[in-house]
Short mmCIF file of N, CA and C in Angstrom, two decimals:
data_model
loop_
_atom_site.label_atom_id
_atom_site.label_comp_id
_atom_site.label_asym_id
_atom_site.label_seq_id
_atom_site.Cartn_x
_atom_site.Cartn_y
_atom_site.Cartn_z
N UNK I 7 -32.77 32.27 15.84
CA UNK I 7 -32.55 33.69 15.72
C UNK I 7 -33.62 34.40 16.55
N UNK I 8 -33.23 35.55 17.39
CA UNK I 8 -34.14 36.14 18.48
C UNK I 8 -33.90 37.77 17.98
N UNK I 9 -34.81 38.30 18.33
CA UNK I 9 -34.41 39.95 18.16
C UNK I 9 -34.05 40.54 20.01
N UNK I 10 -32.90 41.00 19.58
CA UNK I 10 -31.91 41.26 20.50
C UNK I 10 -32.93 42.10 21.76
N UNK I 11 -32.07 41.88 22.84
CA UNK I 11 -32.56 42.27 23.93
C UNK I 11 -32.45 43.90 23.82
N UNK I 12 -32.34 44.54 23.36
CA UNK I 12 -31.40 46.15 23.02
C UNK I 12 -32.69 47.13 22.35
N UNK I 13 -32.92 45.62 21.27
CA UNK I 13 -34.01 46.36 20.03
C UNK I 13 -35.40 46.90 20.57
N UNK I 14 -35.94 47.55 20.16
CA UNK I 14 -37.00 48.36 20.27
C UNK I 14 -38.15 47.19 20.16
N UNK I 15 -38.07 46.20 19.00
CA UNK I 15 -38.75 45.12 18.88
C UNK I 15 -38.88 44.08 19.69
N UNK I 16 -37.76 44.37 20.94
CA UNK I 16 -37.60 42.86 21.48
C UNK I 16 -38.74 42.21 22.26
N UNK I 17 -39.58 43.58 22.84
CA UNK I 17 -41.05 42.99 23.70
C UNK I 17 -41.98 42.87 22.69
N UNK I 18 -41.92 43.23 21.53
CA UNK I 18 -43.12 42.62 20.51
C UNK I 18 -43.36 41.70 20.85
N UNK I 19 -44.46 41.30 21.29
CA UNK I 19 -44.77 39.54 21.05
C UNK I 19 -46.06 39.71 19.46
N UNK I 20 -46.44 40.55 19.17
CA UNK I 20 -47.13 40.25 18.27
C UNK I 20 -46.80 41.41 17.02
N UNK I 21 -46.87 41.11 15.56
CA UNK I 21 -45.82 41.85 14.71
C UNK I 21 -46.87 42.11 13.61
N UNK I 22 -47.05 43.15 13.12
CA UNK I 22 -48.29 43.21 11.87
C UNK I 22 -47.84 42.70 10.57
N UNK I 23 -46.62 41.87 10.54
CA UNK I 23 -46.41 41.02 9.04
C UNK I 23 -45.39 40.15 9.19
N UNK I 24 -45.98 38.92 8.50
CA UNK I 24 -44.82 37.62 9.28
C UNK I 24 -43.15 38.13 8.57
N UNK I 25 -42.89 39.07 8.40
CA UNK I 25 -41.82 39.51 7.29
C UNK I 25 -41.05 40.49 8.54
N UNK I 26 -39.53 40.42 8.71
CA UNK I 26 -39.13 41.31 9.57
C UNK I 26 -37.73 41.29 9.26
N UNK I 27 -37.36 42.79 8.85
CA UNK I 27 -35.71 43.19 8.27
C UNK I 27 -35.31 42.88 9.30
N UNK I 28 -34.03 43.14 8.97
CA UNK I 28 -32.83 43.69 9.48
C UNK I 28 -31.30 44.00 9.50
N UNK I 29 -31.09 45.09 10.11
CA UNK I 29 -29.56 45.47 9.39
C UNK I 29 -28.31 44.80 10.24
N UNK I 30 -28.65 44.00 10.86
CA UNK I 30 -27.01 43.48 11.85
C UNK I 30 -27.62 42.29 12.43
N UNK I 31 -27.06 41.45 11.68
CA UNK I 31 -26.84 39.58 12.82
C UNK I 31 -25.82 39.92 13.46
N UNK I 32 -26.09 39.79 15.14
CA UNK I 32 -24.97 39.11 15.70
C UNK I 32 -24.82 38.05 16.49
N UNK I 33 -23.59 37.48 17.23
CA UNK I 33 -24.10 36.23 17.86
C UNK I 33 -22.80 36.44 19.01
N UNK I 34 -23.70 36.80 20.14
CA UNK I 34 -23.42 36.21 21.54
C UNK I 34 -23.38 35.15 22.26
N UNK I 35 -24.84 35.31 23.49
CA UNK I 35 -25.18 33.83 23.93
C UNK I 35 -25.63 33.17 22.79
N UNK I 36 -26.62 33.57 21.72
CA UNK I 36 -27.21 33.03 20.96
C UNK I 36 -27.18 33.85 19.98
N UNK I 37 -28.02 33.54 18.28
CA UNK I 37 -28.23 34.30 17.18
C UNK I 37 -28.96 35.62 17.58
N UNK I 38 -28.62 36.97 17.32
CA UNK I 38 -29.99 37.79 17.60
C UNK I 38 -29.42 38.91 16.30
N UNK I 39 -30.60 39.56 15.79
CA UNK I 39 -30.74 40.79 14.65
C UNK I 39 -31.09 41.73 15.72
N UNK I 40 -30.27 42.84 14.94
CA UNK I 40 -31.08 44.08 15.77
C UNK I 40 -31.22 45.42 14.23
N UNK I 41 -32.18 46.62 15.26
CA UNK I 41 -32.34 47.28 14.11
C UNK I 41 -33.61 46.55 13.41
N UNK I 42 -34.78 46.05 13.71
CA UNK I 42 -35.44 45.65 12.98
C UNK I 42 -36.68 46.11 12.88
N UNK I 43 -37.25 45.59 11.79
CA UNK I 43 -38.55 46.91 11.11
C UNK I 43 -39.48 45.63 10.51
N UNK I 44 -40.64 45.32 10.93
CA UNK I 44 -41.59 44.80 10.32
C UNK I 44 -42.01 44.99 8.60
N UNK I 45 -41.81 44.42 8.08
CA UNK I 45 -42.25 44.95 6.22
C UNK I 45 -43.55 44.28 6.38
N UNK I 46 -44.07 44.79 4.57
CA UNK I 46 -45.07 43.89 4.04
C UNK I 46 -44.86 43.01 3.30
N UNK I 47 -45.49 42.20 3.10
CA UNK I 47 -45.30 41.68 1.62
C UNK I 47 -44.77 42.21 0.19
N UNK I 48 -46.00 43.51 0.31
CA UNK I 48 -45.66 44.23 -0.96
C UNK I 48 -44.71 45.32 -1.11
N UNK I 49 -43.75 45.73 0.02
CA UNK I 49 -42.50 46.45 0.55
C UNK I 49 -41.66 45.36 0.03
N UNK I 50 -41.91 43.92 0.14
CA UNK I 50 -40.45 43.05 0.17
C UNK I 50 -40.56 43.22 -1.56
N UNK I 51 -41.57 42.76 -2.47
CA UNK I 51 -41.48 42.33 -3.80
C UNK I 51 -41.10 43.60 -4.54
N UNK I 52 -41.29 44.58 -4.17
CA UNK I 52 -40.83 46.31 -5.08
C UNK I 52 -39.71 46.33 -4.46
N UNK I 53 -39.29 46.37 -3.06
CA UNK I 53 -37.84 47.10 -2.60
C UNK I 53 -36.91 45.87 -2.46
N UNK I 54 -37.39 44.49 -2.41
CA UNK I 54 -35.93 43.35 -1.72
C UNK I 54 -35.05 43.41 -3.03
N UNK I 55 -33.70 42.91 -2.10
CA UNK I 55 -32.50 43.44 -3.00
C UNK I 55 -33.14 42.06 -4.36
N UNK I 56 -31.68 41.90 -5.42
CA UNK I 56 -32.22 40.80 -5.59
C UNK I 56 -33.08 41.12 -7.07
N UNK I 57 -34.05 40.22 -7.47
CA UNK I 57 -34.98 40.06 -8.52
C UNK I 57 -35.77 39.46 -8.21
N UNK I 58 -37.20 40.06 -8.81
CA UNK I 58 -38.19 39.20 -8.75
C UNK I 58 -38.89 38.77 -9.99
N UNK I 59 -39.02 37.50 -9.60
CA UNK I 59 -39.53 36.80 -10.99
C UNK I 59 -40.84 35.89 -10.61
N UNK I 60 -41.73 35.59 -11.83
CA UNK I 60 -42.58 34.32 -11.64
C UNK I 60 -42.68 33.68 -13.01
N UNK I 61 -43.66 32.60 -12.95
CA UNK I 61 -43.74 31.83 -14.09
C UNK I 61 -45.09 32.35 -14.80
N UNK I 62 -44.82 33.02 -15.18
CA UNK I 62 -46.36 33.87 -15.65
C UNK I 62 -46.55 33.16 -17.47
N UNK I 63 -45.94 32.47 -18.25
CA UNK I 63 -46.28 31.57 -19.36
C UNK I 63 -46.85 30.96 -18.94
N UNK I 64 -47.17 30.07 -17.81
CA UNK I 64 -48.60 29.42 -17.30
C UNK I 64 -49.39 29.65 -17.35
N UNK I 65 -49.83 30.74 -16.93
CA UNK I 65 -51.48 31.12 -16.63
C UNK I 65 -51.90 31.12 -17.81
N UNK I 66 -53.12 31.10 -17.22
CA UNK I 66 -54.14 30.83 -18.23
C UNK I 66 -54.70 32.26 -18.69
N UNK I 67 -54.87 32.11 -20.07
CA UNK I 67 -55.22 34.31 -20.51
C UNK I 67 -56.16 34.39 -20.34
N UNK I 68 -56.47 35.90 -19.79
CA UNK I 68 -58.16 35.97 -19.16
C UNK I 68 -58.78 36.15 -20.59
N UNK I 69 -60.44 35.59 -19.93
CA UNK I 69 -61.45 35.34 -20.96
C UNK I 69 -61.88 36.52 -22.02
N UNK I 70 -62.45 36.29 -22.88
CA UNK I 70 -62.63 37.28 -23.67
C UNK I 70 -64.40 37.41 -23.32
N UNK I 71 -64.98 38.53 -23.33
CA UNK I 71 -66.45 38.64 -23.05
C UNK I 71 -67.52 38.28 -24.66
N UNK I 72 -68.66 37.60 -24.61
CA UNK I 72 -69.09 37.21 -25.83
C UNK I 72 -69.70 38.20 -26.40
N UNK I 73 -69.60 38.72 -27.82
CA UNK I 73 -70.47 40.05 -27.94
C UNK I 73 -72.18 39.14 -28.12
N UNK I 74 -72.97 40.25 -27.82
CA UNK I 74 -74.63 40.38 -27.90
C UNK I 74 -74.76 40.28 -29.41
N UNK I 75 -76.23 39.16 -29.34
CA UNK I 75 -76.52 39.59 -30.92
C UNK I 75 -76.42 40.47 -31.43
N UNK I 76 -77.09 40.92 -33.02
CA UNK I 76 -77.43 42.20 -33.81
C UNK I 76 -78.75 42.26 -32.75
N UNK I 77 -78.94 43.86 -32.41
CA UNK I 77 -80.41 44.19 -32.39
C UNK I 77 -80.31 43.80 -30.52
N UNK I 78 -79.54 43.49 -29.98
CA UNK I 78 -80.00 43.27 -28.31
C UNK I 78 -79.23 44.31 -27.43
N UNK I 79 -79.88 45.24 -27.05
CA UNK I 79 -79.59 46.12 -26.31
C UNK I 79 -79.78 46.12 -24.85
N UNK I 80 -78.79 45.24 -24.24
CA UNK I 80 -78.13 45.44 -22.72
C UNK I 80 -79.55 44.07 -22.08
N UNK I 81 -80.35 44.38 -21.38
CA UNK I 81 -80.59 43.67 -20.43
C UNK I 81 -81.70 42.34 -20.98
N UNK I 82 -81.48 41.35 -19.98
CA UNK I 82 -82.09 40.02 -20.31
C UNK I 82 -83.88 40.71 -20.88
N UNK I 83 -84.41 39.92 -21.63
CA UNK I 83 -85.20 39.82 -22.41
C UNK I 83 -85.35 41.38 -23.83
N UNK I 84 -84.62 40.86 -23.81
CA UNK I 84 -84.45 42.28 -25.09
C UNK I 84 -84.38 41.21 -26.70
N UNK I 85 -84.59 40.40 -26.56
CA UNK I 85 -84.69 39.61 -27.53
C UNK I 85 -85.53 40.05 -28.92
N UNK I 86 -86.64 40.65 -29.03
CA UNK I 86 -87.85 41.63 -29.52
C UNK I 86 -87.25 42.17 -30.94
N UNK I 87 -87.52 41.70 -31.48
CA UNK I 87 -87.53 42.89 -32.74
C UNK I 87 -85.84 42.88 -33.34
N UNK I 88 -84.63 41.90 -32.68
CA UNK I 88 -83.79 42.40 -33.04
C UNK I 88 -83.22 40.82 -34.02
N UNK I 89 -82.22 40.61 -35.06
CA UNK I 89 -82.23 39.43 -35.65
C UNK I 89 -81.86 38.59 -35.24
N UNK I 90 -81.72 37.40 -35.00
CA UNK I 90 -81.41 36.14 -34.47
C UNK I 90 -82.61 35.66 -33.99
N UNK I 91 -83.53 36.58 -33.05
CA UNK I 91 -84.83 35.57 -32.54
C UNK I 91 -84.05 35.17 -30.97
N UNK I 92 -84.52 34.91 -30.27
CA UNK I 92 -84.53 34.11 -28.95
C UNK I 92 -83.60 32.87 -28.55
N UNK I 93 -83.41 32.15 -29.76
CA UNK I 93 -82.36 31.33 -29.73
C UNK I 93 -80.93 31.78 -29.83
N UNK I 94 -80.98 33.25 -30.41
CA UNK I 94 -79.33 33.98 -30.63
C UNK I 94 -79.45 34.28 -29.46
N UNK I 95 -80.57 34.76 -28.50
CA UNK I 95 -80.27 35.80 -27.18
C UNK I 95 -79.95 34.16 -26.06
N UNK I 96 -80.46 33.50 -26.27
CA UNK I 96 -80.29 32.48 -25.51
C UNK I 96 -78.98 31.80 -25.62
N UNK I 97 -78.31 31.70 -26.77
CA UNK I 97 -76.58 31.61 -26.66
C UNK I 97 -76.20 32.47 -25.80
N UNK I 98 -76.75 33.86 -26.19
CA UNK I 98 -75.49 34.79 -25.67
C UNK I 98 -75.49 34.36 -24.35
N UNK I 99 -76.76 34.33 -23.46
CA UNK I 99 -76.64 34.06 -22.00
C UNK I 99 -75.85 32.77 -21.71
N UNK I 100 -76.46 31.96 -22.31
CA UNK I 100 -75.05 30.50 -22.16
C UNK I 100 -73.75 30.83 -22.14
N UNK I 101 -73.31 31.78 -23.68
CA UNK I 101 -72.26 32.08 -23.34
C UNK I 101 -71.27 33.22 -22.39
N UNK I 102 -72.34 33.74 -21.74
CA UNK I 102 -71.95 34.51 -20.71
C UNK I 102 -72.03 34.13 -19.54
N UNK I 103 -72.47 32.82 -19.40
CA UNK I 103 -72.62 31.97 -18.13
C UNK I 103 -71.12 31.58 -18.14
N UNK I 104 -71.12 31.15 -19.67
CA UNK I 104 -69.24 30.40 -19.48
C UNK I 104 -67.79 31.07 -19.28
N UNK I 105 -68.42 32.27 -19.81
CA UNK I 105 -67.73 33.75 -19.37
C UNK I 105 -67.48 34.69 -18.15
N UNK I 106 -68.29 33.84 -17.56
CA UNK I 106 -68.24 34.46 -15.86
C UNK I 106 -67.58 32.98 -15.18
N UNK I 107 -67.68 31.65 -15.67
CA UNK I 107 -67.04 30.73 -14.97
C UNK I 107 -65.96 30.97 -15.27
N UNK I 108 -65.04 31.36 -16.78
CA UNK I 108 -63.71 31.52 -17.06
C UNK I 108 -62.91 32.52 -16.26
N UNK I 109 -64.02 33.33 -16.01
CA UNK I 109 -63.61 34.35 -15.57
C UNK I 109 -62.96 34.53 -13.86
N UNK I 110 -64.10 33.71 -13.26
CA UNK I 110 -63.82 33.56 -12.01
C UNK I 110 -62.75 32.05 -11.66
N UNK I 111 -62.56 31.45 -12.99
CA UNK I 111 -61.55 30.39 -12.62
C UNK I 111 -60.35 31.23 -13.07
N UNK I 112 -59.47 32.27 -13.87
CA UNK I 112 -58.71 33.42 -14.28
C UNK I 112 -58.40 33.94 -12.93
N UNK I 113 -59.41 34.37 -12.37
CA UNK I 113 -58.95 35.53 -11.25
C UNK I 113 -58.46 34.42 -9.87
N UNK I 114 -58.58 33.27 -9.89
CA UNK I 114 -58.70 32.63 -8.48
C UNK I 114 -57.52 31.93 -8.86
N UNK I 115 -56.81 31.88 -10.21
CA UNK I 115 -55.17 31.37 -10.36
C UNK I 115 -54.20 32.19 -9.31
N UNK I 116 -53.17 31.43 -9.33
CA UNK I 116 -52.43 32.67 -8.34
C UNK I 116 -50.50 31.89 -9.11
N UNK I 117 -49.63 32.73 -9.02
CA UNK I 117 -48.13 32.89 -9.80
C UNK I 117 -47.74 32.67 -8.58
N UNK I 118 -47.10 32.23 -8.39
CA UNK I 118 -45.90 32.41 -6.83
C UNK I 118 -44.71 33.41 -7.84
N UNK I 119 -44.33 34.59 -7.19
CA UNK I 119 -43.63 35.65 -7.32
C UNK I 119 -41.86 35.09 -6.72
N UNK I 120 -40.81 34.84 -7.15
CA UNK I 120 -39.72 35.08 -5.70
C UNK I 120 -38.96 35.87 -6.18
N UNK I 121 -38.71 36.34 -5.03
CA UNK I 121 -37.51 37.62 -4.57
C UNK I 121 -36.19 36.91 -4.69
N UNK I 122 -35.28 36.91 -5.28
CA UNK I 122 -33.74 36.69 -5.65
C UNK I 122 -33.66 34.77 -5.50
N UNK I 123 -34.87 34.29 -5.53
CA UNK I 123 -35.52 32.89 -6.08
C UNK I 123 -35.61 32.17 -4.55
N UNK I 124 -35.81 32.92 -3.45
CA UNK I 124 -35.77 32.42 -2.19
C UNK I 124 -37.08 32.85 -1.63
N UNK I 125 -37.57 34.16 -1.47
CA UNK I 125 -38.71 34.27 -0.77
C UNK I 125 -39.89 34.22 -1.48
N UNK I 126 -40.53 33.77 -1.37
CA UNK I 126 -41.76 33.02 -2.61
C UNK I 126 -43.22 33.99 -2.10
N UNK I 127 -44.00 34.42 -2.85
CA UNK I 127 -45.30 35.26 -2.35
C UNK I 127 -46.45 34.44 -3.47
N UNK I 128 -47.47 33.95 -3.18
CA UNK I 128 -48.65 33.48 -4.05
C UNK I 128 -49.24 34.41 -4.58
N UNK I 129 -49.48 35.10 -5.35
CA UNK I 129 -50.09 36.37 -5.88
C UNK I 129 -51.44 35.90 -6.98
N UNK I 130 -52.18 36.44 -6.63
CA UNK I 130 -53.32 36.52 -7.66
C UNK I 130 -52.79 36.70 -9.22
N UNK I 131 -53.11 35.78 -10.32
CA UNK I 131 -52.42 36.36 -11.27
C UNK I 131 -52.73 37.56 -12.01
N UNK I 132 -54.47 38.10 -11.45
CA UNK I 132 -54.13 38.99 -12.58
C UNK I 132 -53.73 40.13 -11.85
N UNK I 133 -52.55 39.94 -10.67
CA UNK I 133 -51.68 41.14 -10.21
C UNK I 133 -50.37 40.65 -10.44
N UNK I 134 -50.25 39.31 -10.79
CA UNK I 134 -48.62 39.06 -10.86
C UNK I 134 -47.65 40.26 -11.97
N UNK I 135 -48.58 40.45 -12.96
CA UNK I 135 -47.27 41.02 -14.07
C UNK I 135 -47.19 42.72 -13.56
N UNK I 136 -48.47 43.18 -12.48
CA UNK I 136 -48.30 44.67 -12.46
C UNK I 136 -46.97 44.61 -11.56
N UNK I 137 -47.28 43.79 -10.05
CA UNK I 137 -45.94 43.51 -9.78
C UNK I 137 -44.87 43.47 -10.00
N UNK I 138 -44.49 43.10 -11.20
CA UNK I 138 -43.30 42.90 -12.05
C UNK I 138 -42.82 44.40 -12.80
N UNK I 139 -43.83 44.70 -13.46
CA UNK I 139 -43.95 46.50 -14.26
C UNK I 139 -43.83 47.25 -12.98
N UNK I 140 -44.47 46.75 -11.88
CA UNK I 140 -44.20 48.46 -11.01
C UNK I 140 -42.32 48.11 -10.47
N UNK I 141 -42.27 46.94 -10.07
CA UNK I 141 -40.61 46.84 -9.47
C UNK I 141 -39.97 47.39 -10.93
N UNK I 142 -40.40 47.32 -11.85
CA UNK I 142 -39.33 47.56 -12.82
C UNK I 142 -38.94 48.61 -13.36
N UNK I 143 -40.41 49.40 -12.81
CA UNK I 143 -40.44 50.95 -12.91
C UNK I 143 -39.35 51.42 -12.15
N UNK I 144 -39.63 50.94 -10.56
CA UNK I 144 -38.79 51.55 -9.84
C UNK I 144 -37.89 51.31 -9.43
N UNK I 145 -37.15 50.49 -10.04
CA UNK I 145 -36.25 50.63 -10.26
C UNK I 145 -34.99 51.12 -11.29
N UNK I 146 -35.84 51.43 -12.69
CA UNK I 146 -35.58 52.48 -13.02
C UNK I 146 -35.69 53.54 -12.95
N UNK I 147 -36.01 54.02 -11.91
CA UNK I 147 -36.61 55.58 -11.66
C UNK I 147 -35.36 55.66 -10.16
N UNK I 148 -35.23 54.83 -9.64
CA UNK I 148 -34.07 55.01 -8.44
C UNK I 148 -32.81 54.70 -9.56
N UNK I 149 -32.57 54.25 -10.21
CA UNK I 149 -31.18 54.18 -11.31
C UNK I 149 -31.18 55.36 -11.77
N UNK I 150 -32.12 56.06 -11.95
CA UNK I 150 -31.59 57.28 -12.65
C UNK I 150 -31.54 58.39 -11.86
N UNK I 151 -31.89 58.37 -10.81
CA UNK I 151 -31.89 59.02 -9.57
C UNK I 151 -30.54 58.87 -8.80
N UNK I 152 -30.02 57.61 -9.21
CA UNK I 152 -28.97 57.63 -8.11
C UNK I 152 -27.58 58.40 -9.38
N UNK I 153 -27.84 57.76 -10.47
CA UNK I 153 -26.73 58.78 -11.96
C UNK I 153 -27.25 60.33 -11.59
N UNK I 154 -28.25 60.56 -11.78
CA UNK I 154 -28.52 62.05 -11.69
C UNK I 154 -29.14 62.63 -10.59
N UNK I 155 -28.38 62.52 -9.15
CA UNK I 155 -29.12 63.20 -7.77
C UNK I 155 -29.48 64.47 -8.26
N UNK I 156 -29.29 65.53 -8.88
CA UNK I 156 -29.75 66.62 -8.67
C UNK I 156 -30.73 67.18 -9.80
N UNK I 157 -31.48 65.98 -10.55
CA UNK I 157 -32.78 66.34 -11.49
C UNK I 157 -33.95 66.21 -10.66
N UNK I 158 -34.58 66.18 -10.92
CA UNK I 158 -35.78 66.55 -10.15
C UNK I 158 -36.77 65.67 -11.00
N UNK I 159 -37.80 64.92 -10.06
CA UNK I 159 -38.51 63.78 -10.96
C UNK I 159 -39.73 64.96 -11.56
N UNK I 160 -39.91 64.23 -12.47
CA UNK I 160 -40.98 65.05 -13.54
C UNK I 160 -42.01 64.43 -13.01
N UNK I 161 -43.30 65.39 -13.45
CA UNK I 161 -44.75 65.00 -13.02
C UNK I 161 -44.81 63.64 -12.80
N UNK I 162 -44.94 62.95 -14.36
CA UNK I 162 -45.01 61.11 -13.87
C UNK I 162 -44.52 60.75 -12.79
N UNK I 163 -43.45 60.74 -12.68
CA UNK I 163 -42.78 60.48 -11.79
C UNK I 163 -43.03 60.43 -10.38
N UNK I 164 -43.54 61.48 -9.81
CA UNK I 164 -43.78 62.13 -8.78
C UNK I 164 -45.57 61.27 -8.17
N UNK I 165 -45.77 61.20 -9.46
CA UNK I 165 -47.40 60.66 -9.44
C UNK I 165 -47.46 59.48 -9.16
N UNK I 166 -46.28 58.06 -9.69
CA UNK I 166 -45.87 56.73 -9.69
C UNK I 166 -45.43 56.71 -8.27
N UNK I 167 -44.57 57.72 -7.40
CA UNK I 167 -44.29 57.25 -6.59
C UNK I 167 -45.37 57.50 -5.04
N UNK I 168 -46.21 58.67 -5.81
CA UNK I 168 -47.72 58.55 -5.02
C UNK I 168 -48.46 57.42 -4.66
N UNK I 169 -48.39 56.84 -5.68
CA UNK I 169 -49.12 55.71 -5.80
C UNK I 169 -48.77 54.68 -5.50
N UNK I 170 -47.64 54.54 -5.61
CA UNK I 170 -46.91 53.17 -4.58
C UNK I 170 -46.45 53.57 -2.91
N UNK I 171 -46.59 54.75 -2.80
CA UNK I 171 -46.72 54.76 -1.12
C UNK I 171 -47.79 54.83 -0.83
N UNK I 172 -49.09 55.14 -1.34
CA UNK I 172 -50.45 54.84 -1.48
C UNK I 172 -50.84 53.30 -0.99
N UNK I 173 -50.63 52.83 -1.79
CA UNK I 173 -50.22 51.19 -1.70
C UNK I 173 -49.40 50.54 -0.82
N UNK I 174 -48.59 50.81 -0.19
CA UNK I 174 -47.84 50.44 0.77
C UNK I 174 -47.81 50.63 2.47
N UNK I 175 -49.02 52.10 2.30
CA UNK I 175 -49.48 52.29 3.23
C UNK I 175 -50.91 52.02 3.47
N UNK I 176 -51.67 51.26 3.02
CA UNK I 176 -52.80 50.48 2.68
C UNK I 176 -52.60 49.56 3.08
N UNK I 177 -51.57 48.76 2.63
CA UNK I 177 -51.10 47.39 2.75
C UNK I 177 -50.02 47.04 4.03
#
């Protein structure tokens, strides 16, 4: 498949996302699309037709933080005067050593996401499920948009979709 000699794209030799629509296959000498538009990643998983799903019962649930003894107020050696003694403040740091390893083994998981169970994206997990909540937003917010063209989106509304062209034009 080539992008047609016609298209606007066809002298691209270099494309800002390995991801590239398009609205018409045809086939001449050879396969070619025309009409085509570079996406992102995060354009394909909110807008591709389709569903997106992952295996998110896997992951592992992020860590819980250890509370501080009685009596230790915020920074290392505060041990002084409060109950437990030095050996309670000395857990806590152990256990906040193990709390930053959980933590950074949590964030470095990643869900593979797919789009209608074909285009697959590795996602960090602790973005896989917003992924999921924002497509699901908006796609209820274009369902009710397309029943009721002539309401007018309410504040939220208006603010959600700030924020995902925010995001999309970032990305």
């Amino acid at each position: 498949v080539a992008v047609h000699p016609s298209s606007v794209n066809s002298k691209e030799g270099d494309f800002d996302s390995t991801f590239l629509v398009f609205h018409e296959k045809v086939k001449t000498t050879r396969v070619y699309v025309r009409d085509t538009t570079c996406v992102s990643p995060h354009a394909l998983m909110l807008f591709a037709g389709g569903s997106l799903a992952g295996a998110l019962h896997n992951m592992m649930p992020p860590p819980q933080p250890p509370q501080p003894p009685p009596g230790m107020h915020g920074g290392r050696g505060g041990g002084r005067g409060g109950r437990g003694g030095r050996g309670a403040v000395a857990a806590y740091y152990r256990a906040m050593d193990r709390y930053q390893h959980e933590l950074r083994q949590y964030e470095s998981q990643n869900v593979v996401l797919s789009v209608d169970g074909w285009i697959k994206f590795a996602v960090p997990a602790s973005q896989a499920q917003l992924y999921l909540d924002v497509r699901n937003q908006l796609e209820l917010l274009l369902r009710h948009k397309i029943e009721r063209p002539h309401t007018a989106f309410g504040e939220n509304d208006l603010a959600f979709v700030e924020v995902v062209s925010r995001l999309l034009k970032d990305h």
